[in-house]
Coordinates of C-alpha atoms in Angstrom, one line a residue:
Chain A
M1 CA 27.8 -83.1 29.3
S2 CA 30.0 -82.8 32.3
G3 CA 28.7 -79.3 32.9
A4 CA 25.2 -80.2 33.7
P5 CA 25.4 -81.4 37.2
W6 CA 27.5 -78.4 38.2
L7 CA 25.0 -76.2 36.5
S8 CA 22.0 -77.6 38.5
V9 CA 23.8 -77.4 41.7
W10 CA 24.7 -73.8 40.9
L11 CA 21.3 -72.9 39.8
A12 CA 19.7 -74.5 42.9
R13 CA 21.9 -72.4 45.1
R14 CA 21.2 -69.3 43.1
L15 CA 17.5 -69.9 43.2
G16 CA 17.7 -70.2 47.0
A17 CA 19.5 -67.0 47.3
V18 CA 17.0 -65.3 45.0
L19 CA 14.1 -66.4 47.1
L20 CA 15.8 -65.1 50.3
V21 CA 16.4 -61.7 48.5
L22 CA 12.8 -61.6 47.4
W23 CA 11.6 -62.2 51.0
G24 CA 13.8 -59.3 52.1
V25 CA 12.3 -57.1 49.4
S26 CA 8.8 -57.9 50.6
L27 CA 9.8 -56.8 54.1
V28 CA 11.1 -53.5 52.7
A29 CA 8.0 -53.0 50.6
F30 CA 5.7 -53.8 53.6
S31 CA 7.7 -51.5 55.9
L32 CA 6.9 -48.5 53.7
Q33 CA 3.5 -48.8 55.4
I34 CA 5.3 -48.2 58.8
I35 CA 7.4 -45.3 57.7
C36 CA 4.6 -43.6 55.9
P37 CA 3.4 -40.8 58.2
G38 CA -0.3 -40.4 59.0
D39 CA -3.1 -42.9 59.3
P40 CA -4.0 -44.8 56.2
A41 CA -7.7 -44.9 57.1
E42 CA -7.7 -41.1 57.4
L43 CA -5.8 -40.9 54.1
I44 CA -8.4 -43.1 52.3
L45 CA -11.3 -41.2 53.6
R46 CA -9.7 -37.8 52.7
T47 CA -8.9 -38.9 49.2
R48 CA -12.6 -39.9 48.8
Y49 CA -13.6 -36.5 50.1
E50 CA -15.2 -37.9 53.2
T51 CA -14.8 -36.3 56.6
P52 CA -12.6 -38.5 58.7
A53 CA -14.9 -39.0 61.6
P54 CA -13.4 -41.2 64.4
K55 CA -16.2 -43.9 64.2
K56 CA -15.8 -44.2 60.4
M57 CA -12.0 -44.4 60.8
A58 CA -12.2 -47.1 63.5
Q59 CA -14.6 -49.1 61.2
L60 CA -12.3 -48.8 58.2
R61 CA -9.2 -49.6 60.3
R62 CA -10.8 -52.8 61.5
S63 CA -12.0 -53.9 58.2
M64 CA -8.4 -53.4 56.8
G65 CA -6.8 -55.2 59.7
L66 CA -4.9 -52.2 60.7
D67 CA -5.7 -52.7 64.4
R68 CA -3.6 -55.9 64.5
P69 CA 0.1 -56.1 65.5
A70 CA 2.5 -55.4 62.7
H71 CA 3.8 -58.9 62.3
E72 CA 0.2 -60.3 61.8
Q73 CA -0.5 -57.6 59.3
Y74 CA 2.8 -58.5 57.4
L75 CA 1.9 -62.2 57.3
A76 CA -1.6 -61.5 56.0
W77 CA -0.3 -59.1 53.4
L78 CA 2.4 -61.5 52.3
G79 CA -0.2 -64.3 51.9
R80 CA -2.3 -62.1 49.7
V81 CA 0.7 -60.9 47.6
L82 CA 1.7 -64.5 47.1
C83 CA -1.7 -65.1 45.6
L84 CA -1.1 -62.0 43.3
D85 CA -3.6 -60.1 45.2
L86 CA -1.9 -56.7 45.7
G87 CA -4.8 -55.0 47.3
R88 CA -6.7 -51.9 46.0
S89 CA -5.7 -48.5 45.2
Y90 CA -6.4 -45.9 47.9
R91 CA -7.5 -43.4 45.4
T92 CA -9.5 -45.2 42.7
G93 CA -10.5 -48.4 44.8
E94 CA -9.5 -50.5 41.6
P95 CA -7.4 -53.6 42.1
V96 CA -3.6 -52.7 42.0
A97 CA -2.8 -55.8 39.8
A98 CA -5.2 -54.6 37.0
Q99 CA -3.7 -51.1 37.0
I100 CA -0.2 -52.4 36.8
A101 CA -1.1 -54.8 34.0
A102 CA -2.6 -51.9 32.1
R103 CA 0.6 -49.9 32.4
L104 CA 3.1 -52.7 31.9
P105 CA 3.1 -53.0 28.1
A106 CA 4.1 -49.3 27.5
T107 CA 7.0 -49.7 30.0
L108 CA 8.1 -53.0 28.4
E109 CA 8.1 -51.4 25.0
L110 CA 10.3 -48.5 26.1
A111 CA 12.7 -50.8 28.1
L112 CA 13.1 -53.3 25.3
A113 CA 13.6 -50.6 22.7
S114 CA 16.4 -49.0 24.7
F115 CA 17.8 -52.3 25.7
A116 CA 18.3 -53.2 21.9
L117 CA 19.9 -49.7 21.5
V118 CA 22.3 -50.4 24.5
V119 CA 23.3 -53.8 23.1
A120 CA 23.9 -52.6 19.5
L121 CA 25.5 -49.3 20.3
S122 CA 27.8 -50.6 23.0
T123 CA 29.0 -53.3 20.7
L124 CA 29.8 -50.9 18.0
L125 CA 31.5 -48.5 20.4
G126 CA 33.6 -51.3 21.9
L127 CA 34.7 -52.6 18.4
C128 CA 35.8 -49.2 17.2
A129 CA 39.0 -49.7 19.2
V130 CA 40.2 -52.6 17.1
W131 CA 38.9 -51.6 13.7
R132 CA 42.0 -50.5 11.8
G133 CA 40.5 -47.6 10.1
G134 CA 38.9 -46.6 13.4
R135 CA 41.7 -45.3 15.4
W136 CA 40.9 -41.7 15.0
L137 CA 37.2 -42.5 15.7
D138 CA 38.2 -44.3 18.9
R139 CA 40.2 -41.4 20.1
L140 CA 37.3 -39.1 19.3
L141 CA 34.7 -41.4 20.9
Q142 CA 36.6 -41.7 24.2
P143 CA 35.9 -38.3 25.5
I144 CA 32.4 -38.3 23.9
S145 CA 31.4 -41.5 25.7
L146 CA 32.8 -40.1 29.0
G147 CA 30.5 -37.1 28.4
L148 CA 27.5 -39.2 27.7
V149 CA 28.0 -41.3 30.9
S150 CA 28.1 -38.0 32.8
L151 CA 24.9 -36.6 31.2
P152 CA 22.0 -36.9 33.7
S153 CA 19.1 -38.5 31.8
Y154 CA 16.6 -35.8 32.5
W155 CA 18.9 -33.1 31.0
L156 CA 19.6 -35.2 28.0
A157 CA 15.8 -35.6 27.6
L158 CA 15.3 -31.8 27.7
L159 CA 18.2 -31.2 25.2
L160 CA 16.8 -33.9 22.9
I161 CA 13.4 -32.4 23.1
A162 CA 14.8 -28.9 22.4
L163 CA 16.7 -30.0 19.5
F164 CA 14.6 -32.6 17.7
A165 CA 11.1 -31.6 18.7
L166 CA 11.0 -27.8 19.2
G167 CA 13.9 -27.0 17.1
L168 CA 13.8 -29.1 14.1
G169 CA 10.2 -30.4 14.5
W170 CA 11.0 -34.0 13.5
L171 CA 9.6 -35.8 16.5
P172 CA 6.8 -35.1 18.9
V173 CA 7.6 -33.5 22.2
A174 CA 5.9 -36.1 24.3
G175 CA 3.1 -38.7 24.3
F176 CA 2.6 -42.3 23.5
G177 CA 1.6 -44.1 20.3
G178 CA 3.6 -45.1 17.2
P179 CA 7.3 -45.4 16.6
A180 CA 7.9 -41.7 16.3
T181 CA 7.0 -41.2 20.0
L182 CA 9.3 -43.9 21.1
V183 CA 12.5 -42.5 19.6
L184 CA 13.3 -39.8 22.1
P185 CA 12.4 -41.7 25.2
A186 CA 14.4 -44.7 24.2
L187 CA 17.5 -42.6 23.2
T188 CA 17.3 -40.8 26.6
L189 CA 17.1 -44.1 28.5
G190 CA 19.6 -46.0 26.5
L191 CA 22.4 -43.6 25.4
G192 CA 24.1 -43.3 28.8
A193 CA 24.0 -46.9 29.5
A194 CA 25.2 -47.7 25.9
A195 CA 28.2 -45.4 26.4
M196 CA 29.0 -46.9 29.8
Q197 CA 28.8 -50.6 28.5
G198 CA 30.8 -49.6 25.4
R199 CA 33.6 -48.4 27.6
V200 CA 33.7 -51.6 29.5
L201 CA 33.4 -53.7 26.3
R202 CA 36.3 -51.7 24.7
V203 CA 38.6 -52.7 27.6
K204 CA 37.5 -56.4 27.2
V205 CA 38.1 -56.3 23.4
L206 CA 41.6 -54.8 23.9
E207 CA 42.3 -57.5 26.5
V208 CA 41.3 -60.3 24.1
M209 CA 43.4 -58.7 21.4
G210 CA 46.4 -59.2 23.6
Q211 CA 45.8 -62.9 24.1
D212 CA 48.0 -65.6 22.6
Y213 CA 45.1 -67.5 20.9
L214 CA 44.2 -64.4 19.0
R215 CA 47.7 -63.7 17.9
F216 CA 47.9 -67.2 16.8
A217 CA 44.7 -66.9 14.8
M218 CA 46.1 -63.9 13.0
A219 CA 49.5 -65.7 12.4
K220 CA 47.5 -68.5 10.8
G221 CA 46.3 -66.0 8.3
L222 CA 42.6 -66.3 9.1
S223 CA 40.4 -63.6 7.5
P224 CA 39.5 -60.6 9.6
G225 CA 35.8 -61.5 9.5
R226 CA 36.5 -65.0 10.8
I227 CA 38.8 -63.7 13.5
L228 CA 36.1 -61.3 14.5
L229 CA 33.2 -63.7 14.6
R230 CA 35.0 -66.8 15.9
H231 CA 37.7 -65.6 18.2
L232 CA 37.1 -62.0 19.2
L233 CA 33.4 -61.6 19.6
P234 CA 32.6 -64.7 21.6
N235 CA 35.4 -64.1 24.1
A236 CA 34.7 -60.4 24.5
L237 CA 30.9 -60.5 24.5
V238 CA 30.1 -63.4 26.8
P239 CA 31.4 -61.5 29.9
M240 CA 29.2 -58.7 28.8
I241 CA 26.0 -60.7 29.2
T242 CA 25.9 -60.2 33.0
L243 CA 26.3 -56.4 32.5
W244 CA 23.7 -56.3 29.9
G245 CA 21.3 -58.4 32.1
M246 CA 21.9 -55.9 34.9
S247 CA 21.3 -53.0 32.5
L248 CA 18.0 -54.3 31.5
G249 CA 17.0 -54.2 35.2
S250 CA 18.4 -50.8 35.7
L251 CA 16.6 -49.6 32.6
L252 CA 13.5 -50.6 34.4
G253 CA 14.6 -48.3 37.3
G254 CA 15.4 -45.5 34.8
V255 CA 12.0 -45.5 33.3
V256 CA 10.6 -43.5 36.3
V257 CA 12.4 -40.3 35.2
V258 CA 12.1 -40.8 31.5
E259 CA 8.3 -41.6 31.6
T260 CA 7.7 -38.6 33.7
I261 CA 9.4 -36.3 31.2
F262 CA 7.8 -37.8 28.1
A263 CA 4.3 -38.4 29.5
W264 CA 4.8 -42.0 28.8
P265 CA 1.9 -44.0 30.3
G266 CA 4.0 -46.7 31.9
L267 CA 4.8 -48.1 35.4
G268 CA 7.4 -45.4 36.1
R269 CA 4.8 -42.7 35.6
L270 CA 2.3 -44.7 37.7
L271 CA 4.8 -44.9 40.5
V272 CA 5.5 -41.2 40.7
E273 CA 1.7 -40.6 40.5
S274 CA 1.0 -42.8 43.3
L275 CA 3.9 -41.5 45.4
L276 CA 2.7 -38.0 44.9
G277 CA -0.9 -39.2 45.7
R278 CA 0.3 -41.3 48.6
D279 CA -1.4 -44.4 47.2
L280 CA 0.5 -46.9 49.1
P281 CA -0.7 -50.1 47.8
L282 CA 0.1 -49.1 44.2
V283 CA 3.5 -48.0 45.3
Q284 CA 4.1 -51.4 47.0
G285 CA 2.9 -53.3 43.9
V286 CA 5.2 -51.4 41.5
V287 CA 8.2 -51.7 43.8
L288 CA 7.6 -55.5 44.1
L289 CA 7.4 -56.0 40.3
M290 CA 10.4 -53.8 39.5
A291 CA 12.6 -55.6 42.1
L292 CA 11.4 -59.0 40.9
A293 CA 12.2 -58.1 37.3
F294 CA 15.6 -56.8 38.2
V295 CA 16.5 -59.9 40.3
L296 CA 15.2 -62.3 37.7
S297 CA 17.0 -60.5 34.7
S298 CA 20.3 -60.7 36.6
L299 CA 19.7 -64.4 37.3
A300 CA 18.8 -65.1 33.7
A301 CA 21.9 -63.3 32.4
D302 CA 24.1 -65.2 34.8
L303 CA 22.6 -68.5 33.7
L304 CA 23.0 -67.6 30.0
Q305 CA 26.7 -66.7 30.6
R306 CA 27.4 -69.9 32.3
L307 CA 25.6 -72.0 29.6
L308 CA 27.7 -70.1 26.9
D309 CA 31.0 -70.2 28.6
P310 CA 32.1 -73.7 29.6
R311 CA 35.0 -72.3 31.6
L312 CA 32.7 -70.7 34.2
S313 CA 30.8 -73.9 35.0
A314 CA 34.1 -75.9 35.3
E315 CA 35.0 -73.5 38.1
G316 CA 32.3 -75.0 40.2
S317 CA 29.4 -73.6 42.0
G318 CA 31.2 -70.7 43.7
V319 CA 28.6 -67.9 43.6
Chain B
M1 CA 57.7 -33.2 31.9
S2 CA 58.5 -36.5 30.4
E3 CA 57.7 -38.5 33.5
R4 CA 54.0 -37.6 33.6
R5 CA 52.1 -40.2 35.5
P6 CA 49.2 -41.7 33.6
G7 CA 45.8 -40.1 34.3
A8 CA 47.4 -37.0 35.9
G9 CA 45.7 -34.7 33.4
R10 CA 42.3 -36.1 34.0
I11 CA 42.7 -35.9 37.8
W12 CA 43.8 -32.4 37.7
A13 CA 41.1 -31.3 35.2
G14 CA 38.4 -33.0 37.3
G15 CA 39.8 -31.8 40.6
L16 CA 40.0 -28.2 39.4
L17 CA 36.5 -28.2 37.9
L18 CA 35.0 -29.6 41.1
A19 CA 36.9 -27.2 43.3
L20 CA 35.8 -24.3 41.3
L21 CA 32.2 -25.4 41.4
A22 CA 32.4 -26.0 45.1
L23 CA 34.0 -22.6 45.6
A24 CA 31.3 -20.8 43.6
V25 CA 28.5 -22.7 45.6
W26 CA 30.2 -22.0 48.9
A27 CA 30.7 -18.3 48.1
A28 CA 27.0 -18.0 47.0
P29 CA 26.1 -15.3 49.5
L30 CA 29.0 -13.1 48.0
L31 CA 28.6 -14.0 44.3
A32 CA 24.7 -14.1 44.0
P33 CA 23.5 -10.8 42.7
Q34 CA 20.0 -11.2 44.4
D35 CA 18.2 -13.1 47.0
P36 CA 17.3 -16.4 45.3
L37 CA 13.7 -16.3 46.8
R38 CA 12.9 -12.6 45.8
V39 CA 9.9 -12.7 43.6
E40 CA 9.5 -9.9 41.0
L41 CA 6.5 -10.7 38.8
G42 CA 7.2 -7.8 36.5
Q43 CA 10.5 -9.3 35.6
R44 CA 9.3 -12.9 34.8
L45 CA 11.0 -15.0 32.2
Q46 CA 13.5 -12.4 31.1
P47 CA 16.2 -13.6 28.8
P48 CA 19.9 -13.2 30.0
S49 CA 21.0 -9.6 30.4
A50 CA 23.5 -7.5 32.4
A51 CA 21.1 -7.4 35.3
H52 CA 20.3 -11.1 35.3
L53 CA 23.2 -12.9 33.7
L54 CA 21.2 -16.2 33.3
G55 CA 17.8 -14.6 33.0
T56 CA 14.8 -14.9 35.4
D57 CA 12.4 -17.7 36.0
Q58 CA 8.6 -17.8 35.9
L59 CA 8.4 -15.8 39.1
G60 CA 11.0 -13.3 38.2
R61 CA 13.6 -14.7 40.4
D62 CA 17.2 -14.4 39.4
Q63 CA 18.3 -17.6 37.8
L64 CA 22.0 -17.3 38.7
S65 CA 21.3 -16.7 42.3
R66 CA 19.1 -19.7 42.4
L67 CA 21.7 -21.7 40.6
L68 CA 24.4 -20.9 43.2
Y69 CA 22.2 -21.5 46.2
G70 CA 20.7 -24.6 44.7
G71 CA 24.2 -26.0 44.2
R72 CA 24.7 -25.9 48.0
V73 CA 22.0 -28.4 48.6
S74 CA 23.0 -30.7 45.7
L75 CA 26.7 -30.8 46.6
L76 CA 26.3 -30.9 50.4
A77 CA 23.6 -33.5 50.4
G78 CA 25.3 -35.5 47.7
L79 CA 28.6 -35.6 49.5
A80 CA 27.0 -36.3 52.8
A81 CA 25.0 -39.3 51.4
S82 CA 28.0 -40.5 49.5
G83 CA 30.2 -40.3 52.5
V84 CA 27.8 -42.0 54.9
A85 CA 27.0 -44.8 52.5
L86 CA 30.8 -45.4 51.9
V87 CA 31.7 -45.7 55.6
L88 CA 28.5 -47.8 56.3
G89 CA 29.1 -50.1 53.3
L90 CA 32.8 -50.5 54.0
A91 CA 32.2 -51.5 57.5
W92 CA 29.5 -53.9 56.5
G93 CA 31.6 -55.4 53.7
V94 CA 34.8 -55.7 55.7
G95 CA 32.8 -57.2 58.6
A96 CA 31.4 -59.8 56.2
G97 CA 34.8 -60.5 54.8
L98 CA 36.3 -61.1 58.3
A99 CA 33.4 -62.8 60.0
G100 CA 33.0 -66.5 59.8
R101 CA 30.6 -68.3 57.4
T102 CA 27.5 -67.5 59.2
G103 CA 28.2 -63.9 59.8
D104 CA 29.3 -63.5 56.1
F105 CA 26.1 -65.2 54.9
L106 CA 23.8 -63.0 57.1
L107 CA 25.6 -59.7 56.3
M108 CA 25.9 -60.3 52.5
R109 CA 22.2 -61.5 52.1
T110 CA 21.1 -58.4 53.7
A111 CA 23.2 -56.4 51.3
D112 CA 21.7 -58.4 48.5
V113 CA 18.3 -57.1 49.4
G114 CA 19.6 -53.6 49.1
L115 CA 20.9 -54.5 45.7
A116 CA 17.6 -55.8 44.5
F117 CA 16.2 -52.4 43.8
P118 CA 17.3 -51.0 40.4
G119 CA 18.7 -47.6 40.2
L120 CA 17.1 -45.0 42.4
L121 CA 14.0 -46.9 43.0
L122 CA 14.6 -47.5 46.7
A123 CA 15.5 -43.8 47.3
L124 CA 12.5 -42.7 45.3
V125 CA 10.0 -44.6 47.3
L126 CA 11.6 -43.9 50.7
V127 CA 11.6 -40.2 50.1
G128 CA 8.1 -40.3 48.6
T129 CA 6.5 -42.2 51.4
W130 CA 8.5 -40.8 54.3
Q131 CA 8.4 -37.1 53.3
G132 CA 11.0 -36.1 55.9
G133 CA 12.8 -33.4 54.0
M134 CA 16.5 -33.2 54.0
V135 CA 17.1 -36.0 56.5
A136 CA 14.9 -38.3 54.7
L137 CA 16.7 -37.4 51.4
V138 CA 20.2 -38.1 52.8
T139 CA 19.0 -41.3 54.5
A140 CA 17.2 -42.7 51.5
L141 CA 20.3 -42.1 49.2
T142 CA 22.5 -43.6 51.8
L143 CA 20.3 -46.7 52.0
T144 CA 20.4 -47.0 48.2
G145 CA 24.2 -46.7 48.0
W146 CA 25.3 -48.7 51.0
A147 CA 24.8 -52.2 49.7
W148 CA 26.8 -51.5 46.6
W149 CA 29.7 -50.5 48.8
A150 CA 29.3 -53.5 51.0
R151 CA 29.6 -55.9 48.0
L152 CA 32.6 -54.1 46.7
A153 CA 34.4 -53.9 50.0
R154 CA 33.8 -57.7 50.7
G155 CA 35.1 -58.6 47.2
L156 CA 38.2 -56.4 47.8
I157 CA 38.9 -57.8 51.3
Q158 CA 38.5 -61.4 50.1
E159 CA 41.1 -60.7 47.4
A160 CA 43.4 -58.9 49.9
K161 CA 43.1 -61.8 52.3
S162 CA 44.5 -64.3 49.9
R163 CA 47.7 -62.2 49.1
E164 CA 50.9 -63.8 50.2
Y165 CA 52.2 -60.9 52.3
V166 CA 48.9 -61.0 54.3
L167 CA 49.3 -64.8 54.8
G168 CA 52.9 -64.1 55.7
G169 CA 51.9 -61.5 58.2
R170 CA 49.4 -63.8 59.8
A171 CA 52.0 -66.6 60.0
L172 CA 54.2 -64.1 61.9
G173 CA 51.4 -63.6 64.4
V174 CA 50.0 -60.3 63.2
G175 CA 46.3 -60.2 63.9
G176 CA 43.3 -58.2 64.7
W177 CA 43.2 -54.5 64.1
R178 CA 46.8 -54.4 63.1
L179 CA 46.3 -56.9 60.2
L180 CA 43.1 -55.0 59.2
G181 CA 44.7 -51.4 59.4
C182 CA 48.3 -52.1 58.2
Y183 CA 47.8 -55.0 55.8
L184 CA 44.3 -55.2 54.3
L185 CA 42.9 -51.7 54.2
P186 CA 45.8 -50.1 52.4
Q187 CA 45.5 -52.7 49.7
M188 CA 41.9 -51.7 49.2
G189 CA 42.5 -48.0 49.0
P190 CA 43.0 -47.4 45.2
P191 CA 39.8 -49.2 43.9
L192 CA 37.8 -47.7 46.8
A193 CA 38.9 -44.2 45.8
V194 CA 38.0 -44.8 42.1
A195 CA 34.6 -46.1 43.2
A196 CA 34.0 -43.2 45.6
A197 CA 34.6 -40.6 42.8
M198 CA 32.3 -42.5 40.5
K199 CA 29.6 -43.1 43.0
T200 CA 29.5 -39.5 44.2
G201 CA 28.7 -38.3 40.8
W202 CA 25.9 -40.9 40.5
I203 CA 24.4 -39.8 43.9
I204 CA 24.3 -36.2 42.8
V205 CA 22.5 -37.2 39.7
A206 CA 20.1 -39.2 41.7
L207 CA 19.5 -36.4 44.1
S208 CA 18.5 -33.9 41.4
A209 CA 16.5 -36.6 39.7
L210 CA 14.4 -36.8 42.8
G211 CA 14.2 -33.0 42.8
Y212 CA 13.0 -33.2 39.0
L213 CA 10.2 -35.6 40.2
G214 CA 9.0 -33.3 42.8
L215 CA 10.2 -35.5 45.7
G216 CA 13.4 -33.8 46.8
I217 CA 13.8 -30.4 48.4
Q218 CA 10.5 -28.7 48.5
P219 CA 9.9 -25.3 46.8
P220 CA 10.5 -22.4 47.1
H221 CA 14.0 -23.5 48.0
P222 CA 16.1 -23.7 44.9
E223 CA 17.5 -27.1 43.9
W224 CA 18.9 -28.0 40.5
G225 CA 16.6 -30.8 39.6
A226 CA 13.5 -28.9 40.7
M227 CA 14.7 -25.9 38.6
L228 CA 15.1 -28.1 35.6
Q229 CA 11.5 -29.5 36.1
Q230 CA 10.1 -26.0 36.2
S231 CA 12.1 -24.9 33.1
R232 CA 10.4 -27.9 31.2
L233 CA 7.1 -26.0 31.3
Y234 CA 8.6 -22.8 29.7
M235 CA 10.7 -24.6 27.2
S236 CA 9.6 -22.8 24.1
R237 CA 9.2 -19.4 25.7
A238 CA 12.4 -19.4 27.8
P239 CA 14.7 -22.1 26.6
W240 CA 17.7 -20.7 28.3
L241 CA 16.3 -21.6 31.7
M242 CA 17.0 -25.3 31.2
L243 CA 20.7 -24.9 30.2
A244 CA 22.2 -23.7 33.5
P245 CA 20.8 -26.2 36.0
G246 CA 21.3 -29.3 33.8
G247 CA 24.8 -28.0 32.8
A248 CA 25.7 -27.6 36.5
V249 CA 24.8 -31.2 37.3
F250 CA 26.6 -32.4 34.1
L251 CA 29.8 -30.6 35.1
V252 CA 29.8 -32.0 38.6
V253 CA 29.3 -35.4 37.4
L254 CA 31.8 -35.0 34.6
A255 CA 34.4 -33.7 37.2
C256 CA 33.7 -36.8 39.4
N257 CA 34.0 -39.2 36.4
L258 CA 37.2 -37.5 35.2
I259 CA 38.8 -38.0 38.6
A260 CA 37.6 -41.7 38.6
E261 CA 39.0 -42.3 35.2
G262 CA 42.3 -40.6 36.0
L263 CA 42.7 -42.6 39.2
R264 CA 41.8 -45.8 37.4
R265 CA 44.6 -45.1 34.9
R266 CA 47.1 -44.0 37.6
W267 CA 46.7 -47.3 39.4
Q268 CA 46.0 -49.5 36.4
I269 CA 42.7 -50.8 37.9
R270 CA 41.1 -52.6 35.1
E271 CA 37.5 -52.3 36.0
V272 CA 35.2 -51.2 38.7
R273 CA 31.7 -52.2 38.1
W274 CA 29.7 -49.1 36.9
L275 CA 26.5 -50.1 38.3

């Protein structure tokens, strides 16, 4: 129980840092409004097919608070965001939060499916190095995984579509609904990350194999299964948790490309649509949510790792 | 050749591949059989032939010429963004490592904000809202990569600072720029070189991903990502169109990763964060 106070001190410090980071993120999201060329009032009127008459524009600008100084605008905007009011879309006039909520499940489904793929596949790839019958497989997998890491996801997607959808006809080219449509996007999103993490885990596994405690466990004559489950995996996998946590977040960033290719109706597609349609409130909303998810998933992974590995909490609260 | 250094094969292979690609792209005006912008509607979606080695696209433009010219943008902008991000991040991280507590805190919390955006999200929204062409593209990618370098450089300099020979040097009265230039920076070289090779590949992928999404270089100018995006529409009628641009990006990134992996083995650096 000696770990508990350390942990809460550590957690408090980390939470403070996270809040600071999120504040910075909000500044970045707000400043998109400043770097965006053109007048938002004119933009809104044009997307509604109204002529941007000066009088109408001035009226709209006043009602949106655009005539105030930038810092006042920022504070008002931040206040609304904190109350989960992300504003209304320029194009449709619908609340941004509702539009995001409608698109979120599809993205979560995709991200979680490929996350499961990443964890399972990278563990398998990493363990090939120590499996006695797997030496040749390991030698074969090394160049393959380097190739997979180097494959740009959009090209991988096109190759997968050409092979499995157009060539063999096993899976649909694009679209959303049912497990069959999930396979190709999840593979596209997950394969590269899985190969990357597998390479890291392989190094970790080989490192643990060289440790004295493992040699001792083998000398004691423990069964291979017991060595694997009790000695090798816990020591090699716990350091991976941080990486996996970060990869969950970067999968969220990767959905932008994958959803566009596969016409997947999620947040990434929404972001690209609203960027091309210059729908600033939607862009800001999606960016805020993605950054929040990324920061929180890294924090959760760090916390989990510290809970599982007592050595880390004994080191103290050094962040 | 019994004393071959570890990783030498990979470094050579990657370096050679990258040099060949760079040469081909640099010599595009000599090598390209046609003007990459010349439209010939009578020749649209032709399969590869002697006249058009990689076929023609939906407007009858020669795919090989477009590939060669498109590579100029990808490689040049990628290298520029990668280089600027490295210099900026290195200065930032080294500054944080050498500044006092307050300076370190301020610099690193700012970098943390840059790290809070997953993948190419930041570059995507900056390019999308700013719409400033090439300058916006390089700036956005720089801003995306910079924070990662800052964190890496700070970690490395903290490690270097605690080395005994550095402590010894300080005890002998070495300080300021001399300590930085002769004691600390050389120590950081190898991991930085590995990371630079890796990150350059990543930035080139990000660049053409932006092109694919329609937010990078604007048409009609050729760019690998945008070419891929157009080939998507003609996938069943002209499947060869998607092979060359994607393969080109793949080869560039593979070359970068081979160099990184080779350097990592050469210097026995265990792990540089891949993210």
